[in-house]
Coordinates of C-alpha atoms in Angstrom, one line a residue:
M16 CA 97.1 -195.3 -142.7
T17 CA 96.4 -194.9 -146.4
K18 CA 94.8 -192.4 -148.6
K19 CA 92.9 -193.3 -151.9
L20 CA 94.0 -191.0 -154.7
T21 CA 94.3 -191.1 -158.4
T22 CA 97.9 -191.5 -159.8
A23 CA 97.8 -187.9 -161.0
Q24 CA 96.5 -186.6 -157.7
A25 CA 99.2 -188.5 -155.8
I26 CA 102.0 -187.2 -158.0
I27 CA 100.9 -183.6 -157.5
K28 CA 100.2 -184.0 -153.7
W29 CA 103.7 -185.5 -153.3
L30 CA 105.4 -182.7 -155.3
D31 CA 103.5 -180.1 -153.3
N32 CA 105.1 -181.4 -150.1
Q33 CA 108.8 -181.3 -151.2
F34 CA 110.8 -178.4 -149.8
I35 CA 114.4 -177.1 -149.8
M36 CA 116.4 -174.6 -147.8
V37 CA 117.8 -171.8 -149.9
D38 CA 120.0 -169.2 -148.0
G39 CA 118.3 -170.1 -144.8
E40 CA 114.7 -169.8 -146.2
E41 CA 112.5 -172.8 -146.6
M42 CA 110.6 -173.0 -149.8
R43 CA 109.1 -175.5 -152.2
V44 CA 111.8 -177.1 -154.3
C45 CA 109.3 -177.0 -157.3
G46 CA 108.4 -173.4 -158.2
G47 CA 105.4 -174.5 -160.2
G48 CA 105.0 -175.5 -163.8
F49 CA 104.4 -174.7 -167.4
G50 CA 101.5 -176.4 -169.1
I51 CA 99.6 -176.9 -172.3
F52 CA 96.6 -179.1 -171.9
G53 CA 95.4 -181.7 -174.3
H54 CA 93.5 -185.0 -174.2
G55 CA 96.6 -186.6 -172.8
N56 CA 96.8 -184.6 -169.6
V57 CA 93.8 -182.3 -169.1
T58 CA 91.2 -184.6 -167.5
C59 CA 93.3 -186.2 -164.8
L60 CA 96.6 -184.3 -164.3
G61 CA 94.7 -181.0 -165.0
E62 CA 92.2 -181.9 -162.3
A63 CA 95.0 -182.6 -159.8
L64 CA 96.8 -179.4 -160.6
Y65 CA 93.7 -177.3 -160.2
G66 CA 93.7 -178.2 -156.5
V67 CA 97.2 -176.8 -155.9
R68 CA 97.0 -173.7 -158.2
D69 CA 98.0 -171.4 -155.3
T70 CA 101.1 -173.3 -154.2
L71 CA 102.3 -174.8 -157.5
P72 CA 101.3 -172.1 -160.0
L73 CA 100.8 -173.3 -163.5
Y74 CA 101.9 -170.9 -166.3
R75 CA 100.0 -171.4 -169.5
G76 CA 102.5 -172.0 -172.4
Q77 CA 102.2 -171.0 -176.0
N78 CA 104.5 -173.7 -177.3
E79 CA 105.8 -176.8 -175.5
Q80 CA 109.4 -176.3 -176.6
S81 CA 109.3 -172.8 -175.3
M82 CA 107.9 -174.0 -172.0
G83 CA 110.9 -176.2 -171.6
F84 CA 113.2 -173.3 -172.3
A85 CA 111.4 -171.2 -169.7
A86 CA 111.9 -174.0 -167.2
A87 CA 115.6 -174.1 -168.0
G88 CA 115.9 -170.3 -167.5
Y89 CA 114.1 -170.6 -164.2
A90 CA 116.5 -173.3 -163.0
K91 CA 119.5 -171.3 -164.1
Q92 CA 118.3 -168.2 -162.2
W93 CA 117.9 -170.3 -159.1
L94 CA 121.3 -171.9 -159.6
R95 CA 119.8 -175.4 -159.8
Q96 CA 118.4 -175.2 -156.3
R97 CA 114.8 -175.1 -157.6
F98 CA 113.1 -176.3 -160.7
M99 CA 109.8 -176.1 -162.7
F100 CA 107.8 -179.0 -164.2
C101 CA 106.4 -179.0 -167.7
T102 CA 103.3 -180.9 -168.7
A103 CA 102.2 -181.7 -172.2
S104 CA 99.6 -183.9 -173.9
A105 CA 100.3 -187.2 -175.6
G106 CA 101.7 -187.1 -179.2
P107 CA 103.1 -183.8 -180.6
G108 CA 102.6 -181.9 -177.4
T109 CA 105.1 -184.1 -175.7
S110 CA 107.5 -184.6 -178.6
N111 CA 107.8 -180.8 -178.9
L112 CA 109.6 -181.0 -175.5
V113 CA 112.5 -183.2 -176.8
T114 CA 114.6 -180.2 -177.8
S115 CA 114.0 -178.6 -174.4
A116 CA 115.1 -181.8 -172.7
A117 CA 118.2 -181.9 -174.8
L118 CA 119.0 -178.3 -173.8
A119 CA 118.6 -179.1 -170.1
H120 CA 120.7 -182.3 -170.5
A121 CA 123.6 -180.5 -172.2
N122 CA 123.5 -177.7 -169.6
R123 CA 123.1 -180.0 -166.6
L124 CA 119.8 -178.3 -165.6
P125 CA 116.9 -179.8 -163.5
M126 CA 113.6 -180.0 -165.3
L127 CA 110.7 -182.4 -164.5
L128 CA 108.6 -183.5 -167.5
L129 CA 105.1 -184.9 -166.8
C130 CA 103.8 -186.0 -170.1
G131 CA 100.8 -187.9 -171.4
D132 CA 101.2 -191.3 -172.9
T133 CA 99.0 -193.9 -174.7
Y134 CA 96.8 -196.3 -172.8
V135 CA 98.4 -199.2 -170.9
T136 CA 95.4 -201.4 -171.6
R137 CA 95.7 -200.9 -175.3
L138 CA 92.0 -201.4 -175.6
P139 CA 91.3 -198.3 -177.7
D140 CA 94.5 -198.7 -179.8
P141 CA 95.5 -197.1 -182.1
V142 CA 94.5 -193.8 -180.4
L143 CA 94.7 -190.3 -181.7
Q144 CA 98.3 -189.2 -182.1
Q145 CA 99.7 -192.6 -181.3
M146 CA 102.9 -193.5 -183.1
E147 CA 102.6 -197.3 -183.8
N148 CA 105.6 -199.4 -183.9
F149 CA 104.6 -202.6 -185.7
N150 CA 107.2 -204.8 -184.1
D151 CA 107.2 -203.4 -180.5
P152 CA 103.9 -202.2 -179.1
T153 CA 105.7 -200.9 -176.0
L154 CA 107.8 -198.4 -178.0
G155 CA 106.3 -195.0 -178.5
V156 CA 107.2 -191.3 -179.0
N157 CA 108.0 -190.9 -175.4
D158 CA 110.9 -193.3 -175.7
A159 CA 112.6 -190.6 -177.7
F160 CA 113.3 -188.9 -174.4
K161 CA 115.6 -191.6 -173.2
P162 CA 118.8 -190.2 -174.7
V163 CA 118.0 -186.6 -173.5
S164 CA 116.9 -187.5 -170.0
R165 CA 118.9 -188.3 -166.9
Y166 CA 116.0 -190.2 -165.4
W167 CA 113.2 -191.8 -167.5
D168 CA 110.1 -193.8 -166.4
R169 CA 106.7 -194.8 -167.7
I170 CA 104.1 -195.3 -165.0
T171 CA 102.1 -198.4 -165.8
H172 CA 100.7 -198.9 -162.3
P173 CA 99.8 -196.3 -159.6
A174 CA 102.0 -197.9 -157.0
Q175 CA 105.1 -197.2 -159.1
I176 CA 105.3 -193.5 -158.3
I177 CA 106.2 -194.4 -154.7
Q178 CA 109.7 -195.3 -156.0
S179 CA 109.7 -193.3 -159.2
L180 CA 109.1 -189.8 -157.8
P181 CA 111.9 -189.8 -155.1
A182 CA 114.3 -191.3 -157.7
A183 CA 113.4 -188.5 -160.2
L184 CA 113.8 -185.8 -157.5
A185 CA 117.1 -187.2 -156.4
T186 CA 118.4 -186.9 -160.0
L187 CA 117.2 -183.3 -160.2
L188 CA 119.0 -182.4 -157.1
D189 CA 122.2 -184.4 -157.7
P190 CA 125.1 -182.1 -158.6
G191 CA 126.9 -184.8 -160.6
D192 CA 123.8 -186.3 -162.4
C193 CA 121.6 -183.2 -162.7
G194 CA 119.4 -183.0 -165.8
P195 CA 115.9 -183.6 -167.0
A196 CA 113.7 -186.3 -165.4
F197 CA 110.9 -187.6 -167.7
I198 CA 107.8 -189.4 -166.4
G199 CA 105.4 -190.8 -169.0
L200 CA 101.8 -190.9 -167.7
P201 CA 99.5 -193.2 -169.7
Q202 CA 96.0 -191.6 -169.9
D203 CA 94.2 -194.5 -168.2
V204 CA 96.8 -194.9 -165.4
Q205 CA 96.6 -191.2 -164.5
G206 CA 93.0 -191.7 -163.4
W207 CA 93.4 -195.1 -161.7
T208 CA 93.3 -195.1 -157.9
Y209 CA 95.5 -196.6 -155.2
D210 CA 95.6 -196.7 -151.5
Y211 CA 98.8 -194.7 -150.9
P212 CA 100.6 -194.7 -147.5
E213 CA 100.0 -191.4 -145.9
A214 CA 103.6 -191.3 -144.9
F215 CA 104.5 -190.9 -148.6
F216 CA 103.0 -187.4 -148.6
E217 CA 104.7 -186.1 -145.4
K218 CA 106.6 -182.9 -145.8
R219 CA 110.2 -183.4 -146.7
V220 CA 113.0 -180.8 -146.7
H221 CA 115.8 -181.7 -149.1
R222 CA 119.3 -180.5 -149.4
I223 CA 121.8 -180.6 -152.3
R224 CA 124.6 -182.9 -151.6
R225 CA 128.1 -181.5 -151.3
Q226 CA 130.5 -184.4 -152.0
T227 CA 133.9 -184.2 -150.4
A228 CA 136.7 -185.0 -152.8
D229 CA 139.0 -188.0 -152.1
A230 CA 142.0 -187.0 -150.0
E231 CA 144.4 -188.7 -152.4
E232 CA 143.0 -186.9 -155.4
I233 CA 143.4 -183.6 -153.5
A234 CA 147.0 -184.4 -152.7
D235 CA 147.9 -185.4 -156.3
A236 CA 146.2 -182.2 -157.5
A237 CA 148.0 -180.0 -155.0
A238 CA 151.4 -181.6 -155.9
L239 CA 150.9 -180.9 -159.6
L240 CA 149.7 -177.3 -159.0
A241 CA 152.5 -176.6 -156.7
S242 CA 155.0 -177.4 -159.5
A243 CA 153.3 -174.9 -161.9
K244 CA 155.4 -172.0 -163.3
R245 CA 152.5 -170.7 -165.4
P246 CA 149.2 -171.7 -163.7
M247 CA 145.8 -170.8 -164.8
I248 CA 142.2 -171.4 -163.6
I249 CA 139.3 -172.1 -166.0
A250 CA 136.1 -171.1 -164.1
G251 CA 132.9 -172.8 -165.5
G252 CA 129.2 -172.6 -164.7
G253 CA 129.6 -175.2 -162.0
V254 CA 131.3 -172.6 -159.8
Q255 CA 128.0 -170.7 -159.6
Y256 CA 125.9 -173.8 -159.2
S257 CA 128.1 -174.8 -156.3
R258 CA 127.8 -171.2 -154.9
A259 CA 131.6 -171.2 -154.8
V260 CA 132.3 -167.8 -156.4
R261 CA 133.7 -166.5 -153.1
E262 CA 135.9 -169.6 -152.6
L263 CA 137.1 -169.3 -156.2
T264 CA 138.0 -165.7 -155.8
E265 CA 139.7 -166.2 -152.5
F266 CA 141.7 -169.2 -153.8
A267 CA 142.9 -167.2 -156.8
E268 CA 143.7 -164.1 -154.8
A269 CA 145.7 -166.0 -152.1
R270 CA 147.9 -167.6 -154.8
Q271 CA 147.6 -164.8 -157.5
I272 CA 146.6 -167.3 -160.2
P273 CA 145.0 -165.8 -163.3
V274 CA 141.3 -166.8 -163.9
V275 CA 139.6 -167.2 -167.3
E276 CA 135.9 -167.9 -167.8
T277 CA 133.9 -170.2 -170.0
I278 CA 130.7 -169.2 -171.6
A279 CA 128.6 -170.8 -168.9
G280 CA 131.0 -169.3 -166.3
R281 CA 130.7 -165.7 -167.4
A282 CA 130.1 -163.6 -164.4
N283 CA 132.1 -165.7 -162.0
L284 CA 134.3 -162.6 -161.4
L285 CA 133.6 -158.9 -161.9
A286 CA 135.0 -157.3 -165.0
D287 CA 137.5 -155.2 -163.1
H288 CA 138.8 -157.9 -160.8
P289 CA 142.6 -157.9 -161.4
L290 CA 142.8 -161.6 -161.8
N291 CA 139.9 -161.8 -164.3
I292 CA 141.8 -162.3 -167.6
G293 CA 138.7 -162.7 -169.7
P294 CA 136.6 -165.3 -171.5
I295 CA 138.5 -168.2 -173.1
G296 CA 138.1 -170.1 -176.4
V297 CA 136.4 -169.7 -179.7
T298 CA 134.2 -166.9 -178.4
G299 CA 136.8 -165.7 -176.0
S300 CA 139.4 -162.9 -175.6
D301 CA 142.9 -162.4 -176.8
S302 CA 144.0 -162.1 -173.2
A303 CA 142.6 -165.4 -172.0
N304 CA 143.7 -167.3 -175.1
A305 CA 147.2 -165.8 -174.9
I306 CA 147.8 -167.1 -171.4
A307 CA 146.1 -170.4 -172.2
E308 CA 148.7 -171.0 -174.9
E309 CA 151.5 -170.8 -172.4
A310 CA 150.0 -172.2 -169.2
D311 CA 151.7 -175.3 -167.9
V312 CA 149.1 -176.4 -165.3
I313 CA 145.4 -175.6 -165.7
L314 CA 142.9 -175.9 -162.9
A315 CA 139.5 -176.5 -164.4
V316 CA 136.6 -175.8 -162.0
G317 CA 133.0 -176.8 -162.8
T318 CA 133.4 -177.0 -166.5
R319 CA 132.8 -179.8 -169.0
L320 CA 135.5 -178.4 -171.3
Q321 CA 133.3 -178.3 -174.5
D322 CA 134.9 -177.4 -177.8
F323 CA 134.1 -173.6 -177.6
T324 CA 136.1 -173.5 -174.4
T325 CA 139.0 -175.5 -175.6
G326 CA 139.2 -174.3 -179.2
S327 CA 138.5 -177.9 -180.2
W328 CA 141.5 -178.6 -177.9
T329 CA 143.9 -176.2 -179.7
A330 CA 143.9 -173.5 -177.1
F331 CA 146.5 -175.1 -174.9
S332 CA 150.1 -176.2 -175.0
Q333 CA 150.6 -179.8 -176.0
D334 CA 152.3 -180.5 -172.7
A335 CA 149.9 -178.5 -170.5
Q336 CA 148.6 -180.6 -167.6
F337 CA 145.0 -180.4 -166.2
V338 CA 143.5 -180.7 -162.8
S339 CA 139.7 -180.8 -162.9
I340 CA 137.4 -180.2 -159.9
N341 CA 133.9 -181.4 -160.9
A342 CA 131.0 -183.0 -159.2
A343 CA 130.5 -185.2 -162.2
R344 CA 133.0 -188.0 -162.6
H345 CA 132.4 -188.0 -166.4
D346 CA 133.6 -184.4 -166.6
A347 CA 136.4 -184.6 -164.1
G348 CA 138.5 -187.0 -166.0
K349 CA 138.5 -185.5 -169.5
H350 CA 141.8 -185.3 -171.4
R351 CA 143.7 -187.2 -168.8
A352 CA 143.1 -184.6 -166.2
L353 CA 143.9 -185.3 -162.6
P354 CA 140.3 -185.7 -161.4
V355 CA 139.1 -184.2 -158.2
V356 CA 135.5 -185.5 -158.1
G357 CA 133.5 -183.5 -155.7
D358 CA 131.9 -180.2 -154.8
A359 CA 133.7 -177.1 -156.1
K360 CA 133.3 -175.1 -152.9
L361 CA 134.7 -178.0 -150.7
G362 CA 137.2 -179.0 -153.4
L363 CA 138.7 -175.5 -153.6
A364 CA 139.0 -175.2 -149.8
A365 CA 140.7 -178.6 -149.5
L366 CA 143.0 -177.9 -152.4
G367 CA 143.9 -174.6 -150.9
A368 CA 144.7 -176.1 -147.6
S369 CA 146.9 -178.7 -149.2
L370 CA 148.7 -176.2 -151.4
G371 CA 150.1 -174.3 -148.4
T372 CA 151.9 -171.1 -149.3
Y373 CA 152.2 -171.6 -153.0
R374 CA 151.9 -168.5 -155.2
S375 CA 152.0 -168.0 -158.9
P376 CA 155.3 -166.4 -160.1
E377 CA 154.8 -162.6 -160.1
G378 CA 156.0 -162.2 -163.7
W379 CA 153.4 -164.6 -165.0
T380 CA 150.5 -162.9 -163.2
E381 CA 151.7 -159.5 -164.4
K382 CA 151.8 -160.7 -168.0
A383 CA 148.2 -162.0 -167.7
R384 CA 147.1 -158.6 -166.3
D385 CA 148.9 -156.8 -169.2
E386 CA 147.1 -159.0 -171.7
R387 CA 143.7 -158.2 -170.0
A388 CA 144.5 -154.4 -170.2
K389 CA 145.1 -154.7 -173.9
W390 CA 141.8 -156.6 -174.3
D391 CA 139.9 -154.0 -172.4
T392 CA 141.2 -151.3 -174.7
Y393 CA 140.0 -153.4 -177.7
V394 CA 136.5 -153.9 -176.2
A395 CA 136.2 -150.2 -175.4
E396 CA 136.8 -149.4 -179.0
N397 CA 134.6 -152.2 -180.2
V398 CA 131.5 -151.1 -178.4
S399 CA 132.0 -147.4 -179.1
F400 CA 129.9 -145.5 -181.6
G401 CA 129.6 -142.1 -183.1
D402 CA 132.2 -142.5 -185.9
N403 CA 129.7 -143.4 -188.6
R404 CA 130.4 -147.1 -188.4
P405 CA 127.5 -149.5 -189.2
N406 CA 125.4 -150.5 -186.3
S407 CA 126.7 -153.7 -184.6
Y408 CA 125.9 -156.2 -181.9
A409 CA 128.9 -154.9 -179.9
Q410 CA 127.6 -151.4 -179.9
A411 CA 124.2 -152.5 -178.7
I412 CA 125.8 -154.5 -175.9
G413 CA 128.0 -151.5 -174.9
V414 CA 124.9 -149.2 -174.7
V415 CA 123.0 -151.6 -172.4
N416 CA 126.1 -152.4 -170.3
A417 CA 126.5 -148.8 -169.5
L418 CA 122.9 -148.2 -168.5
C419 CA 121.6 -151.3 -166.8
H420 CA 121.6 -152.0 -163.1
R421 CA 124.4 -154.1 -161.8
R422 CA 121.9 -156.8 -160.7
D423 CA 120.0 -156.9 -164.0
R424 CA 120.1 -160.3 -165.7
V425 CA 121.3 -160.6 -169.3
V426 CA 120.1 -163.5 -171.6
A427 CA 121.4 -164.5 -175.0
A428 CA 121.6 -167.8 -177.0
A429 CA 122.7 -169.2 -180.4
G430 CA 123.6 -167.2 -183.5
G431 CA 126.2 -164.5 -183.2
L432 CA 125.1 -162.9 -180.0
P433 CA 126.6 -165.5 -177.6
A434 CA 130.1 -164.7 -178.9
E435 CA 129.4 -161.0 -178.9
V436 CA 128.0 -160.9 -175.4
T437 CA 130.7 -163.2 -174.1
A438 CA 133.5 -161.1 -175.6
N439 CA 132.1 -157.6 -175.0
W440 CA 129.9 -157.7 -171.8
R441 CA 131.6 -156.3 -168.8
T442 CA 130.3 -158.2 -165.7
L443 CA 128.8 -155.8 -163.1
E444 CA 127.7 -158.4 -160.6
C445 CA 128.5 -162.1 -160.2
G446 CA 125.9 -164.5 -161.6
T447 CA 124.0 -162.1 -163.8
V448 CA 124.8 -163.5 -167.3
D449 CA 123.0 -166.4 -169.0
V450 CA 124.4 -167.2 -172.4
E451 CA 122.8 -170.5 -173.5
F452 CA 125.5 -172.2 -175.5
G453 CA 125.5 -175.7 -174.2
F454 CA 123.0 -176.8 -176.8
S455 CA 123.1 -173.5 -178.7
C456 CA 119.3 -173.4 -179.1
M457 CA 117.8 -170.7 -181.2
G458 CA 114.6 -169.6 -179.6
Y459 CA 115.8 -169.9 -176.0
E460 CA 116.3 -166.2 -175.6
I461 CA 112.8 -164.9 -175.0
S462 CA 111.4 -168.1 -173.4
G463 CA 114.4 -168.7 -171.2
A464 CA 114.2 -165.0 -170.1
W465 CA 110.5 -165.4 -169.2
G466 CA 111.4 -168.3 -167.0
A467 CA 114.4 -166.4 -165.5
R468 CA 112.1 -163.4 -164.9
I469 CA 109.6 -165.6 -163.0
A470 CA 112.5 -166.7 -160.8
Q471 CA 114.0 -163.2 -160.5
S472 CA 110.6 -161.7 -159.5
E473 CA 110.5 -164.1 -156.6
R474 CA 113.5 -162.5 -155.0
E475 CA 114.5 -159.4 -157.0
P476 CA 111.2 -158.0 -158.4
D477 CA 112.7 -154.5 -159.0
R478 CA 115.5 -155.7 -161.3
D479 CA 115.2 -156.3 -165.0
T480 CA 115.8 -159.3 -167.3
I481 CA 117.3 -158.1 -170.5
V482 CA 117.3 -160.2 -173.8
F483 CA 119.6 -159.9 -176.7
I484 CA 118.1 -161.6 -179.7
G485 CA 118.7 -161.7 -183.5
D486 CA 115.9 -161.6 -186.0
G487 CA 116.4 -165.2 -186.9
S488 CA 115.9 -166.5 -183.4
Y489 CA 113.0 -164.0 -182.9
L490 CA 111.2 -165.5 -185.9
M491 CA 111.8 -169.0 -184.7
M492 CA 110.2 -168.5 -181.3
N493 CA 108.6 -165.3 -180.0
S494 CA 105.2 -166.1 -178.5
D495 CA 106.5 -165.7 -174.9
I496 CA 106.5 -162.0 -175.5
Y497 CA 102.8 -162.5 -175.1
S498 CA 103.3 -164.8 -172.2
S499 CA 105.4 -162.2 -170.4
V500 CA 102.8 -159.5 -170.9
L501 CA 100.0 -161.9 -169.8
T502 CA 101.7 -162.9 -166.6
G503 CA 103.1 -159.5 -165.8
K504 CA 106.7 -160.7 -166.0
K505 CA 108.4 -157.7 -167.6
L506 CA 111.2 -158.3 -170.1
I507 CA 113.4 -155.8 -172.0
I508 CA 114.0 -157.4 -175.4
L509 CA 116.5 -156.0 -177.9
V510 CA 115.8 -157.3 -181.4
L511 CA 119.0 -156.8 -183.5
D512 CA 117.9 -157.3 -187.1
N513 CA 120.7 -158.3 -189.6
G514 CA 118.4 -159.7 -192.2
G515 CA 118.6 -163.4 -191.6
F516 CA 121.0 -165.9 -190.1
A517 CA 124.1 -163.6 -190.4
V518 CA 126.5 -165.5 -188.2
I519 CA 126.1 -168.7 -190.3
N520 CA 126.4 -166.6 -193.4
K521 CA 129.7 -165.4 -191.9
L522 CA 130.8 -169.0 -191.4
Q523 CA 129.7 -169.9 -194.9
N524 CA 131.8 -167.1 -196.3
N525 CA 134.8 -167.8 -194.1
T526 CA 134.9 -171.4 -195.5
G527 CA 135.0 -170.1 -199.0
N528 CA 131.3 -170.6 -199.8
E529 CA 129.0 -168.0 -201.5
S530 CA 126.2 -166.5 -199.4
F531 CA 123.3 -168.9 -199.8
N532 CA 120.0 -169.4 -198.0
N533 CA 121.1 -167.7 -194.8
L534 CA 120.5 -164.0 -195.3
I535 CA 117.0 -163.4 -196.7
A536 CA 118.4 -161.5 -199.6
D537 CA 120.4 -164.6 -200.6
C538 CA 117.5 -167.1 -200.7
P539 CA 116.9 -168.2 -204.3
T540 CA 113.3 -169.1 -203.4
V541 CA 112.5 -165.6 -202.3
P542 CA 111.5 -163.5 -205.3
T543 CA 111.1 -160.2 -203.4
P544 CA 112.9 -160.0 -200.1
F545 CA 111.4 -157.8 -197.4
A546 CA 111.9 -157.2 -193.7
V547 CA 109.5 -158.0 -190.9
D548 CA 108.0 -155.2 -188.9
F549 CA 109.2 -156.4 -185.6
E550 CA 107.8 -153.4 -183.8
A551 CA 104.3 -154.0 -185.0
H552 CA 104.6 -157.7 -184.4
A553 CA 105.7 -157.2 -180.7
A554 CA 103.1 -154.5 -180.2
A555 CA 100.4 -157.0 -181.4
M556 CA 101.4 -159.3 -178.5
G557 CA 100.9 -156.5 -176.0
A558 CA 104.4 -155.3 -175.6
Q559 CA 105.5 -151.7 -175.6
A560 CA 107.6 -151.5 -178.8
E561 CA 109.7 -149.1 -180.8
T562 CA 112.3 -149.0 -183.5
V563 CA 115.5 -147.0 -183.3
A564 CA 118.0 -146.0 -185.9
N565 CA 121.3 -146.1 -184.1
P566 CA 123.0 -146.8 -180.7
S567 CA 122.3 -143.3 -179.4
E568 CA 118.6 -143.7 -180.0
L569 CA 118.9 -147.2 -178.5
G570 CA 120.2 -145.7 -175.2
E571 CA 117.2 -143.4 -174.9
A572 CA 114.8 -146.2 -175.8
F573 CA 116.4 -148.4 -173.2
K574 CA 115.9 -145.8 -170.5
R575 CA 112.2 -145.7 -171.4
A576 CA 112.1 -149.4 -171.2
Q577 CA 113.6 -149.4 -167.7
A578 CA 110.9 -147.0 -166.6
A579 CA 108.1 -149.0 -168.2
D580 CA 105.9 -151.4 -166.2
K581 CA 105.5 -154.1 -168.9
T582 CA 107.6 -155.9 -171.5
C583 CA 109.4 -153.6 -173.9
V584 CA 110.8 -154.5 -177.3
I585 CA 113.4 -152.3 -179.0
V586 CA 114.3 -153.0 -182.6
M587 CA 117.5 -151.9 -184.3
K588 CA 119.0 -153.0 -187.6
V589 CA 122.7 -154.1 -187.5
D590 CA 125.0 -154.8 -190.4
A591 CA 125.3 -158.4 -191.5
Y592 CA 128.9 -158.1 -192.7
E593 CA 130.7 -155.4 -190.7
G594 CA 131.0 -154.8 -186.9
W595 CA 131.7 -158.4 -185.8
T596 CA 134.2 -158.9 -183.0
T597 CA 137.2 -160.0 -185.0
E598 CA 139.7 -160.6 -182.2
G599 CA 139.7 -163.2 -179.4
H600 CA 138.9 -166.3 -181.4
T601 CA 140.7 -169.6 -181.3
W602 CA 140.6 -172.3 -184.0
W603 CA 137.5 -174.3 -184.1
E604 CA 137.0 -177.7 -185.8
C605 CA 134.5 -177.4 -188.6
G606 CA 134.0 -179.9 -191.3
T607 CA 135.0 -178.5 -194.7
P608 CA 134.9 -180.1 -198.1
H609 CA 138.1 -182.1 -198.8
I610 CA 137.5 -181.5 -202.5
S611 CA 135.5 -178.8 -204.4
T612 CA 135.2 -177.3 -207.8
S613 CA 135.5 -173.9 -206.1
Q614 CA 139.1 -172.7 -205.6
K615 CA 137.9 -170.5 -202.7
V616 CA 136.4 -173.4 -200.9
H617 CA 139.5 -175.5 -201.5
A618 CA 141.8 -172.7 -200.2
A619 CA 139.6 -172.2 -197.2
H620 CA 139.8 -176.0 -196.5
V621 CA 143.6 -176.0 -196.6
A622 CA 143.8 -172.9 -194.4
W623 CA 141.3 -174.4 -191.9
E624 CA 143.1 -177.7 -191.7
N625 CA 146.4 -175.9 -191.1
G626 CA 145.0 -174.9 -187.7
R627 CA 144.8 -178.6 -186.7
A628 CA 148.5 -178.8 -186.0
R629 CA 147.9 -177.5 -182.4
Q630 CA 145.1 -179.9 -181.6
R631 CA 145.7 -182.2 -178.6
K632 CA 144.8 -185.7 -179.5
G633 CA 142.8 -186.6 -176.4
V634 CA 145.6 -186.0 -174.0

């Protein structure tokens, strides 16, 4: 039996019949999509999507890049068990999604991109928005997605989707290969028909594979860990994606091994758990970095060990040895780690069984706890206010942390706030923190939070999604304030205005350079600097908005926002120079000028390079 459908109709009909089990509940694996229509997708794909508007809801985007960020926020909230698609027209509509795909790729997030393409027949070439390649007519803008996609295809015949769609979905649901799947849809092919086998559209319930680690890899890892005098666990975002928080906690408790968290792994353990020694690395804590320096065996679970985690590989002893549990072979073997390729939940259980009665030496664990206690004292002072200090990110974080519900979700990205949230936020509930620092994308904050709120409202409608954003990121991408109000997906957005790109100004100054073109006041092309009225701007997009003068007023405004029934924006100025979290940082590799006419720049270069002595050279 067959059914005649257009290519676009068949794609959407197939997608509408793909399901997954989440916590015992059957639901569509695709939660819907974000779309902006143009000539490249409105007539055929738009027609197909209209027919499933109740089961695959389509959210109207304001910007294609922000749609991709929203899809990423949705996937994070669902712990990669569900995803959204994005559809854009041919030309700039599609190319605007390249950055979003890169973010999803870096963060190992599922995202389906259904994008318009030029005509396969080439009869009307060159068409509007076509990027002609004189020497290769098959090459177009959509080929730019190849390096930022885990799966890429261009459909040139309707029958191809019978193979392409299952392959794309398999990629989206694969723990080791997860990332964006791109499908280019030429405008003519979208409308062509084909007699599809009806079996292709039968309902299918998928599951996410849990790969069991090789027994010999487990044995090798257990033998090394059993020899440890100063063991440590680095818990990454993969712990949450594997739903292995309980297994990690039980593994650490049974053996009294200190645990530190990556940026993506924040909220693996509660702040007051006695084995939670804090965040590690460049945006970390003195406590985590202190034990990292001395650890002899390090168990890395679900982390790709990027440079902010490793301090550009200066955070550890030169002779420290690594064991890495990771679903992705590429990540498991970094820096000569003993790889345990497989699911974190199963891997921790198998490793625990193989370890037997091993426990970390008591003195080592007590030292780690003492370091965490000292860090907690520092953070408490850092977030405090009332002593006439300038307003700071840390104070704003402390105010919200004290007032929010334990299940509220916190979102931050790029700039100085990822470091400040990572260092100062005290986790109230596991899996409630999203600090996007895999691709460090300015503009993710509001859009990603909108996607997260869509997902949150599907299971926890009474909780809030809270956004920390600087004025620079706000100006880069803010239109999803309007989206959130339009769709009734309430956000609480804190705009912390420090007059420009203050954290990069800080890096500029720390490397001996003069302030230049980062703070608005330091732009030579700006004759008369002035501040944006963020309150009025947010109100113009339908949000409830107000400006506060200090952290005390911020607390009262936050309470009003909690009680509100629509998106609220709270604006507070913070100091660009004072109030930064000055403790907890490791060295970080940053290219500095080897020669300069400035003595300050040269001195900073020498000092920076002196930190390289601790860097592990790939081993």
